[in-house]
Coordinates of C-alpha atoms in Angstrom, one line a residue:
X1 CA 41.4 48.6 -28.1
X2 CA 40.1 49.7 -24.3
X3 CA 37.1 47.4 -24.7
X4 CA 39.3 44.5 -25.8
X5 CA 41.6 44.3 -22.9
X6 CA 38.6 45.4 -20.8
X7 CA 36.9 41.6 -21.7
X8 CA 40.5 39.6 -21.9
X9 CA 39.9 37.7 -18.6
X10 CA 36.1 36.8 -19.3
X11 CA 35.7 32.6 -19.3
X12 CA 34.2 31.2 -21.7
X13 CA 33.8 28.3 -20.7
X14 CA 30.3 28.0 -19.4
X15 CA 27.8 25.6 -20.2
X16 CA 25.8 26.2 -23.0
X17 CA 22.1 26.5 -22.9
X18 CA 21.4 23.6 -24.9
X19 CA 23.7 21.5 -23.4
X20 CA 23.3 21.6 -19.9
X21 CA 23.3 18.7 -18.0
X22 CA 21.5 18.2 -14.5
X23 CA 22.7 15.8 -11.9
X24 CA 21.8 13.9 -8.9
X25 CA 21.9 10.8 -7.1
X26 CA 20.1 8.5 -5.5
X27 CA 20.6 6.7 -2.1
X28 CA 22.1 4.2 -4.9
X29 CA 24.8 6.1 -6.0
X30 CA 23.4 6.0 -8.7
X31 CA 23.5 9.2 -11.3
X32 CA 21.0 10.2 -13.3
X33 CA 21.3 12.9 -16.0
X34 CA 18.2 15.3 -16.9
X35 CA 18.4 17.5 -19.9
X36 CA 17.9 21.3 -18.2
X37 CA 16.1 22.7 -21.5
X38 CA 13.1 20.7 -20.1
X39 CA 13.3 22.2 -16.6
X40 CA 15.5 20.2 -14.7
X41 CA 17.5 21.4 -12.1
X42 CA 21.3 21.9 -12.5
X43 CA 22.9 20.3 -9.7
X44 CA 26.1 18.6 -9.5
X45 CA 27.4 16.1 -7.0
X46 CA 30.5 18.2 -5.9
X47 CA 32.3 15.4 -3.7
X48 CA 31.8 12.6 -6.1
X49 CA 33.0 15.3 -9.1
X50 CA 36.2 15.6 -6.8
X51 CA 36.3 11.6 -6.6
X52 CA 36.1 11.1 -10.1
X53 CA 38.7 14.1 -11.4
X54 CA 41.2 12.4 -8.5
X55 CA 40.9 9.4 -10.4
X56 CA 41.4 10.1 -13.7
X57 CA 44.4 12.2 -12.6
X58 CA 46.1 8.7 -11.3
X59 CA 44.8 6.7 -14.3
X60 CA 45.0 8.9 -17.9
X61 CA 48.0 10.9 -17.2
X62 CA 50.6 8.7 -15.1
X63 CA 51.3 6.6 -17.8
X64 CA 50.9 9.4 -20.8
X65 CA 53.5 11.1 -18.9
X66 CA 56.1 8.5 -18.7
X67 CA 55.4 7.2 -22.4
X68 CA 56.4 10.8 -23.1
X69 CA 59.3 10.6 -21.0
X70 CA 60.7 7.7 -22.5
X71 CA 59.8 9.0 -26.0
X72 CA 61.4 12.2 -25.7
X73 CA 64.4 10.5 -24.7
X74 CA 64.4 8.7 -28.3
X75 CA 63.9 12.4 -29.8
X76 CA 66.6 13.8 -28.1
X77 CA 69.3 11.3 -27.5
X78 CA 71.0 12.6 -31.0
X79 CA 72.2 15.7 -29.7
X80 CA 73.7 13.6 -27.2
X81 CA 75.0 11.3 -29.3
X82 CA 76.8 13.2 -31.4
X83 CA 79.3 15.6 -28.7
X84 CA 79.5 11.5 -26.9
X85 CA 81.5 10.6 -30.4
X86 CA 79.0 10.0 -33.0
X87 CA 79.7 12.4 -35.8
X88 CA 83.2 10.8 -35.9
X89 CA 82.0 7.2 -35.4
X90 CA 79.7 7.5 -38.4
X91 CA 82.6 9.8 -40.6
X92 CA 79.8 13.0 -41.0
X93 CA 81.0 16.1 -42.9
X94 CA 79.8 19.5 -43.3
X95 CA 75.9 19.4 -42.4
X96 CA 75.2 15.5 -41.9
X97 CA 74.4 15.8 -38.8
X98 CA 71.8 18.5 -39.7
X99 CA 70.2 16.4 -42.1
X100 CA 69.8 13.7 -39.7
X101 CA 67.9 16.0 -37.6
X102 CA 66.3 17.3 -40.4
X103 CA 64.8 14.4 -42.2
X104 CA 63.4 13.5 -38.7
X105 CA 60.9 16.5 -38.8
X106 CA 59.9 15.4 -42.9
X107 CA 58.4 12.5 -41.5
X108 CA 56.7 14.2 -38.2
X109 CA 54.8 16.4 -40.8
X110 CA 54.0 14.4 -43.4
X111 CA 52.6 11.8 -41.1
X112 CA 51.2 13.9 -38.4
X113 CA 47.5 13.4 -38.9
X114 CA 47.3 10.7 -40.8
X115 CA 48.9 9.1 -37.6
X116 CA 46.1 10.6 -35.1
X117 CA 43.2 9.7 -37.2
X118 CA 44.5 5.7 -36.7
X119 CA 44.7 6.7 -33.1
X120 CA 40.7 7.8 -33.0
X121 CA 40.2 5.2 -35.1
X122 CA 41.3 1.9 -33.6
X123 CA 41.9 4.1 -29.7
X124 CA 44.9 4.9 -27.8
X125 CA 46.5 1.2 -27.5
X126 CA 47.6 2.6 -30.9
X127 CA 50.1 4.8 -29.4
X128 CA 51.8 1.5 -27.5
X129 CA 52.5 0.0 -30.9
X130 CA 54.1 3.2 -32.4
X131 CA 56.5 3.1 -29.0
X132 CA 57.5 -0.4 -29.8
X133 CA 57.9 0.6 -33.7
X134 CA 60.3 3.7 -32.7
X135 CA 62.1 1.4 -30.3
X136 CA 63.3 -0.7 -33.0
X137 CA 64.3 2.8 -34.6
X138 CA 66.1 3.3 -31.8
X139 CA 67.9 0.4 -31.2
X140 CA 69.3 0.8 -35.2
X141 CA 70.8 4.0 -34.6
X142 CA 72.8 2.7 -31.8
X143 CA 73.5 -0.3 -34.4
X144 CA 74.3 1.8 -37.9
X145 CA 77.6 2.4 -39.1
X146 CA 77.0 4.7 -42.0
X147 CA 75.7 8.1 -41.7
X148 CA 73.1 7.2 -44.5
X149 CA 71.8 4.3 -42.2
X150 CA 71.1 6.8 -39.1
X151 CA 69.4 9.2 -41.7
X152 CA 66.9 6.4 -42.4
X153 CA 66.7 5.8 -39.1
X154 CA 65.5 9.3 -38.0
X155 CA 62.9 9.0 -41.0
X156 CA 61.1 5.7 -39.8
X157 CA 61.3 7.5 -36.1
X158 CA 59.7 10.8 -37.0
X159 CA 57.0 8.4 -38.8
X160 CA 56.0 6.4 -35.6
X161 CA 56.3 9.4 -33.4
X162 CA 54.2 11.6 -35.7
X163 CA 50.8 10.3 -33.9
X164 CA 52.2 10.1 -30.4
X165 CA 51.9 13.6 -29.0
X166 CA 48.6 14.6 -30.6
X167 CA 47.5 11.3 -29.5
X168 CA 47.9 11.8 -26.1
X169 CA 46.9 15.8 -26.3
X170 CA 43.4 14.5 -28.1
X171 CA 42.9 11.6 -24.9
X172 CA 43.8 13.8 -22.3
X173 CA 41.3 16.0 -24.0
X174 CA 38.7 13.4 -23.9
X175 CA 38.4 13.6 -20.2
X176 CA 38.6 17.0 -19.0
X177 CA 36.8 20.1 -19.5
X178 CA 37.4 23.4 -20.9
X179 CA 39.1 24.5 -17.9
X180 CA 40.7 21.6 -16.3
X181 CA 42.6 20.4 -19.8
X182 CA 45.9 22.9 -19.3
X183 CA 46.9 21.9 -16.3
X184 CA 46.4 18.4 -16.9
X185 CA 48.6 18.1 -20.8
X186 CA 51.1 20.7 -18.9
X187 CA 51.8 17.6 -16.7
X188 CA 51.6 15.6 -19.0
X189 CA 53.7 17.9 -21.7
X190 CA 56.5 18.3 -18.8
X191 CA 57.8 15.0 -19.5
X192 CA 59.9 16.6 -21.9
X193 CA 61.3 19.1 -19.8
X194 CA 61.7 16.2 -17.1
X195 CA 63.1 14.1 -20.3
X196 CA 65.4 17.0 -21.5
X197 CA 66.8 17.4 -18.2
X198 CA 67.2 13.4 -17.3
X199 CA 68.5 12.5 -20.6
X200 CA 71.8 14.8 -19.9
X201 CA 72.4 12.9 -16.6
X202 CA 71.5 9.4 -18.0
X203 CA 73.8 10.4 -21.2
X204 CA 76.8 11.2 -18.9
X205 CA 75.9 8.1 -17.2
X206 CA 76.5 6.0 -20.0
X207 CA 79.6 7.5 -20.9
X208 CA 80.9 4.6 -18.6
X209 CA 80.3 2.2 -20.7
X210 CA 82.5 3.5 -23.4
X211 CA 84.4 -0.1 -24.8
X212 CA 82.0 -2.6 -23.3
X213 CA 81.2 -5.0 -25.4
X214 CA 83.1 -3.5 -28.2
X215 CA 80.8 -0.4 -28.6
X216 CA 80.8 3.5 -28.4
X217 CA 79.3 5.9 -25.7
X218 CA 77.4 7.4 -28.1
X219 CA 76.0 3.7 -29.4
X220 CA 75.5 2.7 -25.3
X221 CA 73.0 5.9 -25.5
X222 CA 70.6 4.3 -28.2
X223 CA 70.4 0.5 -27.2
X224 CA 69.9 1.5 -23.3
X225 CA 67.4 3.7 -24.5
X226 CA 65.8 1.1 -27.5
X227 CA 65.4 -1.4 -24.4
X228 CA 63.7 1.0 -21.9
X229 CA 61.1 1.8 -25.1
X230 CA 60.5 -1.7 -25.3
X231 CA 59.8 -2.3 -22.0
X232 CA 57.7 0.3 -21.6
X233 CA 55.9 0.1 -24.9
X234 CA 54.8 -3.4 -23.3
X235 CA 53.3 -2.0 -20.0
X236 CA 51.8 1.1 -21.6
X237 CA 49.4 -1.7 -24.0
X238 CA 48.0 -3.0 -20.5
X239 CA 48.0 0.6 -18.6
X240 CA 46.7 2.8 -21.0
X241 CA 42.8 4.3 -20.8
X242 CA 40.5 4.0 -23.6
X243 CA 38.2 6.8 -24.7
X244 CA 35.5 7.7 -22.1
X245 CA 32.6 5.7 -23.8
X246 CA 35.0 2.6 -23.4
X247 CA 36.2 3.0 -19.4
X248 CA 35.7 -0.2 -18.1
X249 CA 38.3 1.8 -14.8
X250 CA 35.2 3.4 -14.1
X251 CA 32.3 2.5 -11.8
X252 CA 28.5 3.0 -13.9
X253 CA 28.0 5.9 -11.5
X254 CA 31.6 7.6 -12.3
X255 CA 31.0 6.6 -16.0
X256 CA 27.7 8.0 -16.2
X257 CA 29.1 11.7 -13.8
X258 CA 32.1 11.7 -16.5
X259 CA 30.1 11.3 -20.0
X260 CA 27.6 14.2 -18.4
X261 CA 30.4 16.4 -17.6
X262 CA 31.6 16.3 -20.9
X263 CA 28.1 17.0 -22.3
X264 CA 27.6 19.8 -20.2
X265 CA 30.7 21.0 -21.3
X266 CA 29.9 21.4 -24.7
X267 CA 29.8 17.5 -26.4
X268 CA 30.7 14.0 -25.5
X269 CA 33.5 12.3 -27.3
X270 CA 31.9 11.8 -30.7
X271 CA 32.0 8.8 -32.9
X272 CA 32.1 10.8 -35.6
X273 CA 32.8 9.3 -39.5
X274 CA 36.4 10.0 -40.6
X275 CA 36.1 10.0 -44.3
X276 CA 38.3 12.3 -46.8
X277 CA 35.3 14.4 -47.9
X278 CA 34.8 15.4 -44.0
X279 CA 38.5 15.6 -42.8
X280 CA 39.1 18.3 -46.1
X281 CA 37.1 21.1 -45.3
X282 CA 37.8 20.4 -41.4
X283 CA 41.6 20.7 -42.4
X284 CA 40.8 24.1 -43.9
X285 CA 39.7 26.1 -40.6
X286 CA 41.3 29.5 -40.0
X287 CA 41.7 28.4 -36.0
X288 CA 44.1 25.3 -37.0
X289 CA 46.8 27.4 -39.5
X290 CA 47.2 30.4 -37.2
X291 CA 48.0 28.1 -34.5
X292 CA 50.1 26.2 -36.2
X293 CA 52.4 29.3 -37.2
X294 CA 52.1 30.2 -33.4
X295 CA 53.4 26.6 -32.6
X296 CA 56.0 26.6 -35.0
X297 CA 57.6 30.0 -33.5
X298 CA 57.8 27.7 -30.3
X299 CA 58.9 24.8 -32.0
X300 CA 62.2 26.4 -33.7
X301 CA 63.1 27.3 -29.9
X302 CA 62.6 24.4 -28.5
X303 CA 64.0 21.9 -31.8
X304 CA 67.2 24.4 -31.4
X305 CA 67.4 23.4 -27.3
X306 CA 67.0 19.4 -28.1
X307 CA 69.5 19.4 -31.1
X308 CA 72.0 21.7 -30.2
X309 CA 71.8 22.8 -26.5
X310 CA 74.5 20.5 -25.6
X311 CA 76.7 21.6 -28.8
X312 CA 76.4 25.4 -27.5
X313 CA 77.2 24.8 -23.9
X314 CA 80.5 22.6 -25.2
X315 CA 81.4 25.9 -27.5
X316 CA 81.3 27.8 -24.1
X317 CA 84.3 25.8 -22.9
X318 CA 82.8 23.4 -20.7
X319 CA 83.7 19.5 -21.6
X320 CA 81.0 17.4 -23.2
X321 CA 80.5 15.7 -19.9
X322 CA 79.9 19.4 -18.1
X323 CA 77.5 20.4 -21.1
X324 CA 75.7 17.4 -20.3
X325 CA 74.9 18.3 -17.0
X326 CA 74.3 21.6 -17.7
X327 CA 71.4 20.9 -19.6
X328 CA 69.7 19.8 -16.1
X329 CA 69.3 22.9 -14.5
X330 CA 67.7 24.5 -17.9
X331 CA 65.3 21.9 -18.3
X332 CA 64.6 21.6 -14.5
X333 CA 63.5 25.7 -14.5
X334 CA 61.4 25.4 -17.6
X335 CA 59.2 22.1 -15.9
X336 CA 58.6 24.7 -13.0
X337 CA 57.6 27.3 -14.7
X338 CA 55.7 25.6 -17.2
X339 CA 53.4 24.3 -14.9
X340 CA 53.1 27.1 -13.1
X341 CA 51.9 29.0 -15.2
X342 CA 49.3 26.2 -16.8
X343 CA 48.0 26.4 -13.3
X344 CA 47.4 30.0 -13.4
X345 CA 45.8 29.7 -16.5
X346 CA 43.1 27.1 -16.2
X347 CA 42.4 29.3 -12.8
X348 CA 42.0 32.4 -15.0
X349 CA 40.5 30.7 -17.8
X350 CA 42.8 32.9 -20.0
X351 CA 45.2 31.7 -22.1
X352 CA 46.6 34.8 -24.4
X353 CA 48.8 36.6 -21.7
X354 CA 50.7 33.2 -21.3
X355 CA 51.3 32.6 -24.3
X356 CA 52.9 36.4 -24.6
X357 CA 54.7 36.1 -22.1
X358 CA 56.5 33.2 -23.4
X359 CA 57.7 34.9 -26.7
X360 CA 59.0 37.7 -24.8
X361 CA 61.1 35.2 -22.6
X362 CA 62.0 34.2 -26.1
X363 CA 62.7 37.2 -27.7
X364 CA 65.0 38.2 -24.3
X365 CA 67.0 34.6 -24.7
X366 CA 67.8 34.8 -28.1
X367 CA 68.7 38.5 -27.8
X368 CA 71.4 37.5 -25.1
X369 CA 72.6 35.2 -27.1
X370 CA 73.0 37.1 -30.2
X371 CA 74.9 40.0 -28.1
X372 CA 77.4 37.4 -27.6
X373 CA 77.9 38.6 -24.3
X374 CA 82.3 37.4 -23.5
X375 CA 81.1 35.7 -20.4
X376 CA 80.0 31.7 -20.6
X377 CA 77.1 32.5 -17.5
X378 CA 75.5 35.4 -19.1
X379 CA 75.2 33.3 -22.3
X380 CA 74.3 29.8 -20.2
X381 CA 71.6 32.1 -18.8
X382 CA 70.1 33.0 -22.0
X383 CA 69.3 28.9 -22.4
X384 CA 67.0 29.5 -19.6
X385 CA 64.4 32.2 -21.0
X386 CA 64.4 30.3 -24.4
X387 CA 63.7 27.1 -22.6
X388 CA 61.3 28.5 -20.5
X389 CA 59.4 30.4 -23.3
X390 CA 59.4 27.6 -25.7
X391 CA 57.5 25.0 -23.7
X392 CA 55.1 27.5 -22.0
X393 CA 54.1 28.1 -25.6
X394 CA 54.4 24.8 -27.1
X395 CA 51.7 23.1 -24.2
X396 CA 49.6 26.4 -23.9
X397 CA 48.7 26.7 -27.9
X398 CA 48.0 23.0 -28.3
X399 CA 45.3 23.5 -25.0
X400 CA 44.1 26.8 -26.5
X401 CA 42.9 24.9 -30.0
X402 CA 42.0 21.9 -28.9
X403 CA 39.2 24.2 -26.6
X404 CA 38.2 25.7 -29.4
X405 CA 37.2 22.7 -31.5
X406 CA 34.7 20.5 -31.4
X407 CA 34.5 16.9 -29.9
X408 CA 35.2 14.2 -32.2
X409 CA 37.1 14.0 -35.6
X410 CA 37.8 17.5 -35.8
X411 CA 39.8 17.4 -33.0
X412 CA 42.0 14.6 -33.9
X413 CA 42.6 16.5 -37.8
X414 CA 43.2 19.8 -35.5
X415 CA 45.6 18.0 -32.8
X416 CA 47.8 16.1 -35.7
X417 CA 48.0 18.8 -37.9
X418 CA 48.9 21.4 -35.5
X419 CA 51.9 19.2 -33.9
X420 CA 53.1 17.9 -37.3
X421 CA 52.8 21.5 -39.3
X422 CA 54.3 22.7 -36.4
X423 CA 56.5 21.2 -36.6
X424 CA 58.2 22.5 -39.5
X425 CA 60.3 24.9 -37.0
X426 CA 62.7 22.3 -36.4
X427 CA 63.2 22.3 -40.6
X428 CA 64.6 25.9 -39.7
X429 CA 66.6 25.0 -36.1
X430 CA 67.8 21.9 -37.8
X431 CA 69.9 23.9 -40.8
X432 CA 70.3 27.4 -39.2
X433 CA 73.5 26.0 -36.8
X434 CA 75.7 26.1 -39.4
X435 CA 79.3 24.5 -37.9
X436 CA 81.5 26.9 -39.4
X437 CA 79.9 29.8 -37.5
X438 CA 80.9 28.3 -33.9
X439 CA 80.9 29.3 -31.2
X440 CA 79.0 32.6 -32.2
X441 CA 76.2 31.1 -34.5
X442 CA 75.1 34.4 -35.7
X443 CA 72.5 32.9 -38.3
X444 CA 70.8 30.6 -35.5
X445 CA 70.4 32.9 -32.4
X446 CA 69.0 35.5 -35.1
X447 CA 66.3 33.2 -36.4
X448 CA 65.9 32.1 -33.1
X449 CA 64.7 35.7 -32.0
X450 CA 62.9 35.9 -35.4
X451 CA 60.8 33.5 -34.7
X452 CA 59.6 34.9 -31.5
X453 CA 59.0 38.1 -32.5
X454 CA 56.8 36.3 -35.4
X455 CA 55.3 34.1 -33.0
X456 CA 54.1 37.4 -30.5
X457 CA 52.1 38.7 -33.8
X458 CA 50.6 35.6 -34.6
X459 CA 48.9 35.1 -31.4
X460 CA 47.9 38.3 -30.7
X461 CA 46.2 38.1 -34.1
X462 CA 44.2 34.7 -33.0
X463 CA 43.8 36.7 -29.7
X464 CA 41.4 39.4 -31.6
X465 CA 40.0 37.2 -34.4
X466 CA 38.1 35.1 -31.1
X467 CA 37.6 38.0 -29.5
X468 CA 35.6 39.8 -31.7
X469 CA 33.7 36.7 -33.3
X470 CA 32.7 35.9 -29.6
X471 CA 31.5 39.9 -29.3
X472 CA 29.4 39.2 -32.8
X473 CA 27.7 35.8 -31.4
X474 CA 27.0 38.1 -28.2
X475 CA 24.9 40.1 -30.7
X476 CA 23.3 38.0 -32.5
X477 CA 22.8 35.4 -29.8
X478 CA 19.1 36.9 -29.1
X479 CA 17.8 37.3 -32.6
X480 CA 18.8 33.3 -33.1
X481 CA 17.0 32.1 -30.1
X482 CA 14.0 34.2 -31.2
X483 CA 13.8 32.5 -34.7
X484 CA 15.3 28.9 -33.5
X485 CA 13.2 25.9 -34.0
X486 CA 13.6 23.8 -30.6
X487 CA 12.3 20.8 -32.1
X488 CA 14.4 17.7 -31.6
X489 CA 15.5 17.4 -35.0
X490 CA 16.8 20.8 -35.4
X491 CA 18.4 20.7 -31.5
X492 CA 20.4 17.9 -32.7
X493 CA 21.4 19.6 -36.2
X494 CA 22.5 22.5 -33.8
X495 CA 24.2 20.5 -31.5
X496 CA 26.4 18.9 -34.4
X497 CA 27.6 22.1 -35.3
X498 CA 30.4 22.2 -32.9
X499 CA 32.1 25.1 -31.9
X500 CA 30.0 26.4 -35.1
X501 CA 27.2 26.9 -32.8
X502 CA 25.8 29.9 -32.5
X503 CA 26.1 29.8 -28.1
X504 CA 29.8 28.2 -28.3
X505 CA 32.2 31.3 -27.0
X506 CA 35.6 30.7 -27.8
X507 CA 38.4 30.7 -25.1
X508 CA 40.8 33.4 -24.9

């Protein structure tokens, strides 16, 4: 155990051998790439590498980030719905509610990767017309006037949202290496936190409009919301990047110092077949299912917080408009901290700390809550390690598999089934609040701390399963290149191996 924690900051992400790439240019600006198995020197153009990351920070993650914004909203506007009048509106009894919320997560995991293999397949102006889908989604909940029509609502929602988020996780990944992706898709993830936070305000906002036009608050909340998905839906189709091979945003030189980053970084973006006989046995890596039970510990946190936050703050004896603006500050400390800490790991390249410190901030949230502790602020702060834990898992964990997987279709099968089976935590969050056991909630805070406890194994298991497979390929990486054939033919057989390959060191 000494020896473990001994290598637990090394990097891993270093170039391998085989895939080194040399640069330099000319008084063109032109950049040429050299293959530095056959001698070449490595050498990279430093200021126009700073060039080119400063502008694909202004054009792939702006508009990811507000897409995000505005779909989170969608996600989450039913917890503010219902405290705004909804569950009386609509007549719901006993659980309705939680099957509304429920249902919604059915159709995230079912869907998940089938979703994100359309979005490899015909490229990210895919995820524009899933916005535009949910929109319409949106716009019927605000519409419905039976409980059974906003439960087929959330259905068709979780179905066009299913291939958003790993989507957007798999694009960002196109473009960034190893370890520049965290900080990036923490950004980028952070709409949520900015969304969770925003939608409280905009919520109590609309509460103003209660009677206009002969509708509710809580209806006022959809159809503002539906239009602002349209809208944006519209401008997202003419904003959005396409994969790397496709940048027409890009200058040939920038173009040409991108694609060679990626290759030095272990692959270019591959156009890779997606058939059922390859995406099976791909679906069936170890990597994918212990970070999707990692994911899903996060997940019941954070499905809890969107569903039910405002509920809990209400119970504490604030008025729903108070609870809504409670939420702010919550949200507003986990986007802080959350990409404070994704900072601090790409600079580390370490991602296994991060993730344990956010189960323990979940494990202390929960635990306050449970204690039920008589006084509202001792409980109100117990929102703020839960929040905080959740999303420093939920954006680390997607970032630590997606580093770990090879380029290409592999990626896309390990982004949607990661986000979609991980999904299944909000199954638990959304039946766990049971309405009889208000304000206390005994059953939820207790899963709640369940779950992190659970997730605090998990992903110190994955910690030591890629640690010691990287200390075997340190062993055996000598005897392989004695015996490997560095013909052209079997380079490229290698090279298609992925993170298979006998050089690829996993992240930790």
């Amino acid at each position: 155990m000494p020896q473990l924690f001994k290598h637990i900051w090394r990097n891993p992400d270093k170039a391998e051998p085989h895939r080194v790439v040399a640069m330099v240019t000319d008084s063109h600006d032109e950049v040429k790439c050299k293959d530095a198995a056959r001698g070449a020197p490595t050498t990279i153009d430093k200021a126009l590498e700073r060039k080119l990351l400063w502008k694909l920070d202004l054009r792939v993650i702006p508009i990811l980030w507000i897409l995000f914004l505005v779909a989170f909203f969608d996600r989450s506007n039913i917890g503010n719905a219902k405290i705004a009048g909804m569950t009386e509106a609509l007549q719901m009894k006993g659980n309705d509610y939680n099957i509304a919320v429920t249902i919604f997560t059915v159709a995230y995991v079912v869907f998940g990767m089938p979703a994100n293999l359309l979005v490899k397949k015909f490229g990210p102006r895919t995820l524009t017309v899933y916005m535009f889908c949910w929109g319409m989604v949106t716009l019927g909940q605000g519409l419905t006037k039976t409980t059974a029509g906003l439960v087929a609502c959330r259905f068709l929602m979780g179905v066009f949202e299913a291939g958003f988020v790993p989507g957007c996780a798999y694009l960002i990944g196109c473009y960034y290496k190893r370890h520049e992706y965290l900080r990036r898709y923490a950004v980028f993830f952070s709409a949520n936190m900015a969304a969770g936070a925003f939608n409280g305000l905009f919520s109590t906002l609309l509460h103003r409009l209660h009677g206009r036009a002969g509708l509710d608050a809580w209806q006022w909340i959809f159809i503002m919301e539906a239009i602002i998905t349209f809208a944006m839906s519209i401008a997202g189709w003419f904003l959005i990047v396409p994969f790397p091979e496709q940048a027409t945003f890009l200058t040939a030189s920038e173009k040409a110092l991108l694609l060679a980053r990626l290759e030095e970084d272990g692959g270019s973006v591959r156009n890779d077949e997606i058939s059922f006989r390859r995406v099976l046995p791909m679906a069936a890596d170890w990597k994918i299912w212990i970070c999707v039970l990692a994911y899903m510990a996060a997940e019941e946190t954070a499905s809890s917080l969107v569903a039910f936050q405002p509920t809990i703050l209400r119970d504490l004896g604030w008025t729903a408009v108070s609870a809504q603006w409670h939420t702010v500050p919550v949200y507003a400390t986990a986007f802080v901290l959350t990409l404070s800490s994704a900072w601090l790991s790409d600079v580390l390249g370490h991602r296994y700390l991060f993730t344990i410190f956010g189960s323990c901030a979940i494990i202390v949230g929960w635990s306050i809550e449970l204690v039920q502790v008589p006084a509202a602020g001792v409980r109100y702060a117990g929102m703020f390690f839960v929040s905080t834990g959740a999303f420093i898992n939920m954006s680390t964990l997607v970032v630590w598999l997606c580093t770990n997987m090879e380029k290409g279709v592999k990626r896309t099968v390990a982004m949607g089934l990661l986000t979609g089976f991980g999904n299944c935590g909000a199954f638990v969050s959304g039946n766990v609040f049971i309405a009889e056991q208000s304000p206390r909630y005994p059953v939820g805070f207790g899963v709640g701390l369940a779950f992190g406890c659970a997730g605090l194994v998990v992903e110190s298991v994955y910690f030591a399963c890629l640690w010691r497979e990287n200390r075997r390929r340190d062993r055996l990486q000598s005897s392989w290149r004695d015996g490997n054939d560095s013909g052209r033919g079997e380079q490229k057989r290698m090279e298609d191996l992925g993170e298979a390959h006998p050089e690829f060191r996993f992240q930790l």
